Amino acid sequence: MAQTPLSPQDALAELGRIRLDEAGVDEVLRSVAGLARRSIPGAAEVSVTLLRGTTAESVATTGQLALELDEFQYEQGRGPCLDASVSGDAISVPDTADEDRWPVWAGRARDAGVGSSLSIGLPIQEAVVGTLNVYGLATRAFDPDAQELAKTFAAYAAVALSNAHLYENAATLAEQMRAAMESRAVIEQAKGIIMGERRCSADEAFAILSKLSQDTNRKVRDVAAALVTRAEGRPAER
């Protein structure tokens, strides 16, 4: 079912209302693609490519046509969306029937019914770049105003994506810190148990844990957790 078109102002306003603390990166990307399709004149299908190192992936698409044309580029290792990802530029293909930079891909696009395309670079962070890919059925589907709108939308989308990545990285870091603190607490408990049993210092207790870890080829945290569990399961001394 076709979606109701949106004015550029309404589309950007809707993108700005996305709560990054409630929406994951995938959801943000789906919103980017869907809003771009509804607001950029001439857009038939839209996708978002993310390029991590040498691995490209269409992380959001509005339809199978965009996905197939993206993936054909990934298979060939050439195409406007890959070049735009690397350069950060906006690359226009006004007519797939008269495109000599990527003739193989252009032929595939033309056979699929795509007459023109736009690929707008999305610089997100050093290790991750991408593009907003807009496919039109007609040749020269994107006039100068539409191209400028696509660039504006892509710039806004890049900010949203960067913020989403920052939030996700911060959440991951918080989880790693929580796990580290839990590990430290378990290790301290185990040291206390060893110190009580062997009447040794804290350093000597940790040395005992480390040796057990090496002898059993297990992490110090796992050895400590097993020791604490065993101690908690013993009957209380009278």
Short mmCIF file of N, CA, C and O in Angstrom, two decimals, residues 35-128:
data_model
loop_
_atom_site.label_atom_id
_atom_site.label_comp_id
_atom_site.label_asym_id
_atom_site.label_seq_id
_atom_site.Cartn_x
_atom_site.Cartn_y
_atom_site.Cartn_z
N LEU A 35 11.20 7.89 5.40
CA LEU A 35 10.92 9.33 5.29
C LEU A 35 11.52 9.92 4.03
O LEU A 35 10.92 10.80 3.39
N ALA A 36 12.70 9.45 3.64
CA ALA A 36 13.31 9.94 2.41
C ALA A 36 12.46 9.57 1.20
O ALA A 36 12.24 10.39 0.30
N ARG A 37 11.96 8.36 1.18
CA ARG A 37 11.13 7.93 0.06
C ARG A 37 9.87 8.78 -0.05
O ARG A 37 9.42 9.12 -1.15
N ARG A 38 9.29 9.14 1.08
CA ARG A 38 8.04 9.88 1.08
C ARG A 38 8.24 11.38 0.82
O ARG A 38 7.26 12.07 0.50
N SER A 39 9.45 11.88 0.97
CA SER A 39 9.62 13.33 0.90
C SER A 39 10.46 13.81 -0.29
O SER A 39 10.37 14.99 -0.65
N ILE A 40 11.27 12.95 -0.89
CA ILE A 40 12.12 13.38 -2.01
C ILE A 40 11.36 13.17 -3.31
O ILE A 40 11.04 12.03 -3.68
N PRO A 41 11.05 14.23 -4.04
CA PRO A 41 10.31 14.08 -5.30
C PRO A 41 11.06 13.18 -6.28
O PRO A 41 12.28 13.32 -6.48
N GLY A 42 10.33 12.25 -6.88
CA GLY A 42 10.93 11.34 -7.86
C GLY A 42 11.44 10.05 -7.27
O GLY A 42 11.82 9.13 -8.01
N ALA A 43 11.47 9.93 -5.94
CA ALA A 43 12.01 8.73 -5.30
C ALA A 43 10.99 7.59 -5.37
O ALA A 43 9.85 7.74 -4.95
N ALA A 44 11.43 6.46 -5.94
CA ALA A 44 10.58 5.26 -5.98
C ALA A 44 10.97 4.29 -4.88
O ALA A 44 10.11 3.68 -4.24
N GLU A 45 12.28 4.13 -4.67
CA GLU A 45 12.78 3.26 -3.61
C GLU A 45 14.00 3.92 -2.99
O GLU A 45 14.73 4.67 -3.66
N VAL A 46 14.24 3.64 -1.73
CA VAL A 46 15.37 4.21 -1.00
C VAL A 46 16.03 3.12 -0.16
O VAL A 46 15.35 2.22 0.35
N SER A 47 17.34 3.20 -0.03
CA SER A 47 18.05 2.28 0.86
C SER A 47 19.15 3.05 1.58
O SER A 47 19.52 4.16 1.19
N VAL A 48 19.65 2.45 2.63
CA VAL A 48 20.80 3.00 3.36
C VAL A 48 21.88 1.93 3.38
O VAL A 48 21.65 0.81 3.84
N THR A 49 23.04 2.29 2.85
CA THR A 49 24.19 1.40 2.85
C THR A 49 25.13 1.81 3.98
O THR A 49 25.41 3.00 4.15
N LEU A 50 25.61 0.83 4.75
CA LEU A 50 26.68 1.08 5.70
C LEU A 50 27.90 0.29 5.24
O LEU A 50 27.80 -0.88 4.87
N LEU A 51 29.05 0.96 5.26
CA LEU A 51 30.31 0.34 4.84
C LEU A 51 31.24 0.32 6.04
O LEU A 51 31.71 1.37 6.50
N ARG A 52 31.47 -0.89 6.56
CA ARG A 52 32.39 -1.07 7.68
C ARG A 52 33.64 -1.76 7.15
O ARG A 52 33.62 -2.93 6.84
N GLY A 53 34.72 -1.00 7.06
CA GLY A 53 35.92 -1.54 6.43
C GLY A 53 35.64 -1.82 4.97
O GLY A 53 35.33 -0.91 4.21
N THR A 54 35.74 -3.08 4.56
CA THR A 54 35.45 -3.45 3.18
C THR A 54 34.10 -4.16 3.04
O THR A 54 33.76 -4.63 1.97
N THR A 55 33.35 -4.23 4.13
CA THR A 55 32.07 -4.94 4.11
C THR A 55 30.92 -3.96 3.99
O THR A 55 30.74 -3.09 4.84
N ALA A 56 30.15 -4.10 2.91
CA ALA A 56 28.99 -3.23 2.67
C ALA A 56 27.72 -4.01 2.95
O ALA A 56 27.63 -5.21 2.67
N GLU A 57 26.72 -3.29 3.49
CA GLU A 57 25.45 -3.94 3.80
C GLU A 57 24.33 -2.92 3.66
O GLU A 57 24.47 -1.77 4.06
N SER A 58 23.23 -3.36 3.07
CA SER A 58 22.02 -2.53 3.02
C SER A 58 21.26 -2.76 4.32
O SER A 58 20.59 -3.77 4.48
N VAL A 59 21.39 -1.81 5.23
CA VAL A 59 20.83 -2.01 6.57
C VAL A 59 19.37 -1.56 6.65
O VAL A 59 18.70 -1.83 7.64
N ALA A 60 18.90 -0.85 5.63
CA ALA A 60 17.50 -0.46 5.58
C ALA A 60 17.12 -0.25 4.12
O ALA A 60 17.88 0.35 3.36
N THR A 61 15.97 -0.77 3.73
CA THR A 61 15.47 -0.57 2.37
C THR A 61 13.96 -0.39 2.42
O THR A 61 13.30 -0.85 3.35
N THR A 62 13.43 0.28 1.39
CA THR A 62 11.98 0.44 1.31
C THR A 62 11.36 -0.59 0.37
O THR A 62 10.14 -0.61 0.21
N GLY A 63 12.19 -1.44 -0.25
CA GLY A 63 11.65 -2.44 -1.16
C GLY A 63 12.72 -3.34 -1.72
O GLY A 63 13.93 -3.07 -1.61
N GLN A 64 12.30 -4.42 -2.35
CA GLN A 64 13.22 -5.41 -2.89
C GLN A 64 14.06 -4.85 -4.02
O GLN A 64 15.22 -5.24 -4.19
N LEU A 65 13.51 -3.94 -4.81
CA LEU A 65 14.25 -3.37 -5.93
C LEU A 65 15.52 -2.68 -5.46
O LEU A 65 16.61 -2.91 -6.01
N ALA A 66 15.41 -1.84 -4.42
CA ALA A 66 16.59 -1.15 -3.90
C ALA A 66 17.60 -2.15 -3.36
O ALA A 66 18.81 -2.01 -3.59
N LEU A 67 17.12 -3.16 -2.65
CA LEU A 67 18.03 -4.16 -2.09
C LEU A 67 18.80 -4.89 -3.18
O LEU A 67 20.02 -5.08 -3.08
N GLU A 68 18.11 -5.29 -4.24
CA GLU A 68 18.78 -6.03 -5.31
C GLU A 68 19.82 -5.18 -6.02
O GLU A 68 20.92 -5.67 -6.34
N LEU A 69 19.52 -3.92 -6.26
CA LEU A 69 20.48 -3.06 -6.95
C LEU A 69 21.68 -2.73 -6.06
O LEU A 69 22.80 -2.59 -6.54
N ASP A 70 21.44 -2.60 -4.76
CA ASP A 70 22.56 -2.41 -3.82
C ASP A 70 23.46 -3.64 -3.82
O ASP A 70 24.68 -3.54 -3.94
N GLU A 71 22.84 -4.80 -3.64
CA GLU A 71 23.63 -6.02 -3.49
C GLU A 71 24.40 -6.37 -4.76
O GLU A 71 25.48 -6.97 -4.68
N PHE A 72 23.85 -6.00 -5.92
CA PHE A 72 24.59 -6.23 -7.16
C PHE A 72 25.88 -5.42 -7.15
O PHE A 72 26.93 -5.88 -7.61
N GLN A 73 25.83 -4.20 -6.62
CA GLN A 73 27.04 -3.39 -6.50
C GLN A 73 28.05 -4.04 -5.55
O GLN A 73 29.25 -4.06 -5.83
N TYR A 74 27.55 -4.58 -4.44
CA TYR A 74 28.47 -5.21 -3.48
C TYR A 74 29.16 -6.42 -4.11
O TYR A 74 30.35 -6.65 -3.89
N GLU A 75 28.40 -7.18 -4.89
CA GLU A 75 28.98 -8.36 -5.55
C GLU A 75 30.04 -7.96 -6.56
O GLU A 75 31.08 -8.61 -6.68
N GLN A 76 29.78 -6.88 -7.31
CA GLN A 76 30.72 -6.42 -8.33
C GLN A 76 31.88 -5.64 -7.73
O GLN A 76 32.94 -5.50 -8.35
N GLY A 77 31.68 -5.11 -6.52
CA GLY A 77 32.72 -4.27 -5.91
C GLY A 77 32.79 -2.89 -6.52
O GLY A 77 33.75 -2.16 -6.30
N ARG A 78 31.77 -2.52 -7.29
CA ARG A 78 31.75 -1.21 -7.95
C ARG A 78 30.33 -0.71 -8.02
O ARG A 78 29.39 -1.49 -8.12
N GLY A 79 30.20 0.62 -8.01
CA GLY A 79 28.87 1.20 -8.15
C GLY A 79 28.79 2.55 -7.47
O GLY A 79 29.66 2.91 -6.67
N PRO A 80 27.76 3.32 -7.78
CA PRO A 80 27.66 4.68 -7.23
C PRO A 80 27.56 4.72 -5.71
O PRO A 80 28.12 5.60 -5.08
N CYS A 81 26.85 3.77 -5.10
CA CYS A 81 26.71 3.85 -3.64
C CYS A 81 28.03 3.54 -2.95
O CYS A 81 28.35 4.15 -1.91
N LEU A 82 28.83 2.63 -3.50
CA LEU A 82 30.13 2.33 -2.90
C LEU A 82 31.08 3.50 -3.06
O LEU A 82 31.81 3.86 -2.12
N ASP A 83 31.09 4.12 -4.24
CA ASP A 83 31.97 5.27 -4.45
C ASP A 83 31.57 6.45 -3.56
O ASP A 83 32.42 7.16 -3.02
N ALA A 84 30.27 6.65 -3.40
CA ALA A 84 29.80 7.75 -2.55
C ALA A 84 30.12 7.48 -1.09
O ALA A 84 30.42 8.41 -0.33
N SER A 85 30.06 6.22 -0.67
CA SER A 85 30.41 5.88 0.71
C SER A 85 31.85 6.24 1.01
O SER A 85 32.16 6.80 2.06
N VAL A 86 32.74 5.90 0.08
CA VAL A 86 34.17 6.13 0.30
C VAL A 86 34.51 7.61 0.20
O VAL A 86 35.27 8.14 1.01
N SER A 87 33.94 8.30 -0.78
CA SER A 87 34.29 9.71 -1.02
C SER A 87 33.50 10.68 -0.15
O SER A 87 33.95 11.80 0.12
N GLY A 88 32.30 10.27 0.28
CA GLY A 88 31.42 11.17 1.00
C GLY A 88 30.69 12.15 0.09
O GLY A 88 29.98 13.03 0.57
N ASP A 89 30.85 11.98 -1.22
CA ASP A 89 30.24 12.90 -2.18
C ASP A 89 28.80 12.49 -2.50
O ASP A 89 28.34 11.41 -2.12
N ALA A 90 28.13 13.36 -3.22
CA ALA A 90 26.82 13.05 -3.80
C ALA A 90 27.04 12.66 -5.26
O ALA A 90 27.65 13.41 -6.03
N ILE A 91 26.59 11.47 -5.62
CA ILE A 91 26.79 10.98 -6.98
C ILE A 91 25.43 10.78 -7.64
O ILE A 91 24.57 10.06 -7.12
N SER A 92 25.26 11.42 -8.79
CA SER A 92 24.01 11.35 -9.53
C SER A 92 24.20 10.51 -10.79
O SER A 92 25.20 10.66 -11.50
N VAL A 93 23.24 9.63 -11.03
CA VAL A 93 23.16 8.90 -12.30
C VAL A 93 21.87 9.37 -12.97
O VAL A 93 20.79 8.86 -12.67
N PRO A 94 21.96 10.36 -13.88
CA PRO A 94 20.74 10.93 -14.45
C PRO A 94 19.99 9.97 -15.37
O PRO A 94 18.76 10.02 -15.45
N ASP A 95 20.76 9.09 -16.06
CA ASP A 95 20.13 8.20 -17.04
C ASP A 95 20.91 6.90 -17.07
O ASP A 95 22.07 6.87 -17.51
N THR A 96 20.30 5.82 -16.60
CA THR A 96 21.01 4.54 -16.57
C THR A 96 21.29 4.00 -17.97
O THR A 96 22.16 3.13 -18.13
N ALA A 97 20.60 4.53 -18.98
CA ALA A 97 20.86 4.10 -20.35
C ALA A 97 22.08 4.79 -20.95
O ALA A 97 22.55 4.40 -22.01
N ASP A 98 22.58 5.80 -20.26
CA ASP A 98 23.71 6.57 -20.77
C ASP A 98 24.72 6.79 -19.65
O ASP A 98 25.16 7.90 -19.39
N GLU A 99 25.08 5.69 -18.99
CA GLU A 99 26.00 5.74 -17.84
C GLU A 99 27.22 4.88 -18.13
O GLU A 99 27.12 3.67 -18.26
N ASP A 100 28.40 5.54 -18.26
CA ASP A 100 29.61 4.78 -18.63
C ASP A 100 30.58 4.60 -17.46
O ASP A 100 31.62 3.96 -17.62
N ARG A 101 30.28 5.13 -16.27
CA ARG A 101 31.17 4.92 -15.12
C ARG A 101 31.01 3.51 -14.54
O ARG A 101 31.99 2.89 -14.13
N TRP A 102 29.78 3.05 -14.51
CA TRP A 102 29.47 1.70 -13.99
C TRP A 102 28.50 1.04 -14.97
O TRP A 102 27.32 0.82 -14.65
N PRO A 103 28.97 0.71 -16.17
CA PRO A 103 28.05 0.23 -17.21
C PRO A 103 27.33 -1.07 -16.87
O PRO A 103 26.17 -1.24 -17.24
N VAL A 104 28.01 -1.98 -16.17
CA VAL A 104 27.39 -3.27 -15.84
C VAL A 104 26.24 -3.04 -14.86
O VAL A 104 25.13 -3.56 -15.04
N TRP A 105 26.51 -2.28 -13.81
CA TRP A 105 25.45 -1.99 -12.84
C TRP A 105 24.32 -1.18 -13.48
O TRP A 105 23.14 -1.45 -13.23
N ALA A 106 24.68 -0.21 -14.32
CA ALA A 106 23.66 0.61 -14.98
C ALA A 106 22.75 -0.24 -15.84
O ALA A 106 21.53 -0.02 -15.89
N GLY A 107 23.33 -1.23 -16.52
CA GLY A 107 22.51 -2.12 -17.33
C GLY A 107 21.54 -2.92 -16.48
O GLY A 107 20.38 -3.10 -16.86
N ARG A 108 22.02 -3.40 -15.33
CA ARG A 108 21.14 -4.14 -14.43
C ARG A 108 20.01 -3.23 -13.92
O ARG A 108 18.85 -3.64 -13.84
N ALA A 109 20.36 -1.99 -13.56
CA ALA A 109 19.35 -1.05 -13.07
C ALA A 109 18.31 -0.74 -14.14
O ALA A 109 17.11 -0.70 -13.88
N ARG A 110 18.79 -0.55 -15.37
CA ARG A 110 17.88 -0.24 -16.47
C ARG A 110 16.93 -1.40 -16.73
O ARG A 110 15.72 -1.21 -16.91
N ASP A 111 17.46 -2.63 -16.70
CA ASP A 111 16.62 -3.81 -16.90
C ASP A 111 15.58 -3.96 -15.79
O ASP A 111 14.49 -4.51 -16.01
N ALA A 112 15.91 -3.44 -14.59
CA ALA A 112 14.98 -3.53 -13.46
C ALA A 112 13.95 -2.41 -13.47
O ALA A 112 13.08 -2.38 -12.60
N GLY A 113 14.08 -1.49 -14.43
CA GLY A 113 13.10 -0.42 -14.53
C GLY A 113 13.50 0.87 -13.85
O GLY A 113 12.69 1.79 -13.72
N VAL A 114 14.77 0.97 -13.43
CA VAL A 114 15.26 2.18 -12.79
C VAL A 114 15.93 3.08 -13.83
O VAL A 114 16.84 2.64 -14.53
N GLY A 115 15.46 4.32 -13.92
CA GLY A 115 16.00 5.22 -14.92
C GLY A 115 17.07 6.16 -14.39
O GLY A 115 17.87 6.68 -15.17
N SER A 116 17.10 6.38 -13.07
CA SER A 116 18.09 7.30 -12.50
C SER A 116 18.27 7.00 -11.02
O SER A 116 17.44 6.31 -10.40
N SER A 117 19.36 7.55 -10.47
CA SER A 117 19.62 7.32 -9.04
C SER A 117 20.45 8.44 -8.45
O SER A 117 21.14 9.18 -9.17
N LEU A 118 20.37 8.55 -7.13
CA LEU A 118 21.21 9.45 -6.35
C LEU A 118 21.83 8.65 -5.22
O LEU A 118 21.14 7.84 -4.57
N SER A 119 23.12 8.86 -4.97
CA SER A 119 23.77 8.26 -3.80
C SER A 119 24.48 9.39 -3.06
O SER A 119 25.37 10.04 -3.59
N ILE A 120 24.04 9.63 -1.81
CA ILE A 120 24.55 10.73 -1.02
C ILE A 120 25.38 10.17 0.12
O ILE A 120 24.88 9.40 0.95
N GLY A 121 26.66 10.54 0.20
CA GLY A 121 27.54 10.03 1.23
C GLY A 121 27.10 10.44 2.62
O GLY A 121 26.67 11.57 2.84
N LEU A 122 27.20 9.49 3.56
CA LEU A 122 26.85 9.74 4.97
C LEU A 122 28.09 9.49 5.83
O LEU A 122 28.34 8.35 6.23
N PRO A 123 28.89 10.51 6.10
CA PRO A 123 30.04 10.30 7.00
C PRO A 123 29.55 10.18 8.43
O PRO A 123 29.07 11.15 9.01
N ILE A 124 29.64 8.98 9.00
CA ILE A 124 29.08 8.74 10.33
C ILE A 124 30.17 8.77 11.39
O ILE A 124 30.11 9.50 12.35
N GLN A 125 31.19 7.96 11.24
CA GLN A 125 32.34 7.98 12.12
C GLN A 125 33.49 7.35 11.36
O GLN A 125 33.32 6.88 10.24
N GLU A 126 34.69 7.36 11.95
CA GLU A 126 35.88 6.97 11.21
C GLU A 126 35.78 5.56 10.63
O GLU A 126 36.14 5.33 9.49
N ALA A 127 35.28 4.63 11.41
CA ALA A 127 35.27 3.23 10.97
C ALA A 127 34.01 2.85 10.20
O ALA A 127 33.94 1.79 9.62
N VAL A 128 33.01 3.72 10.20
CA VAL A 128 31.74 3.42 9.54
C VAL A 128 31.32 4.59 8.67
O VAL A 128 31.23 5.72 9.14
#
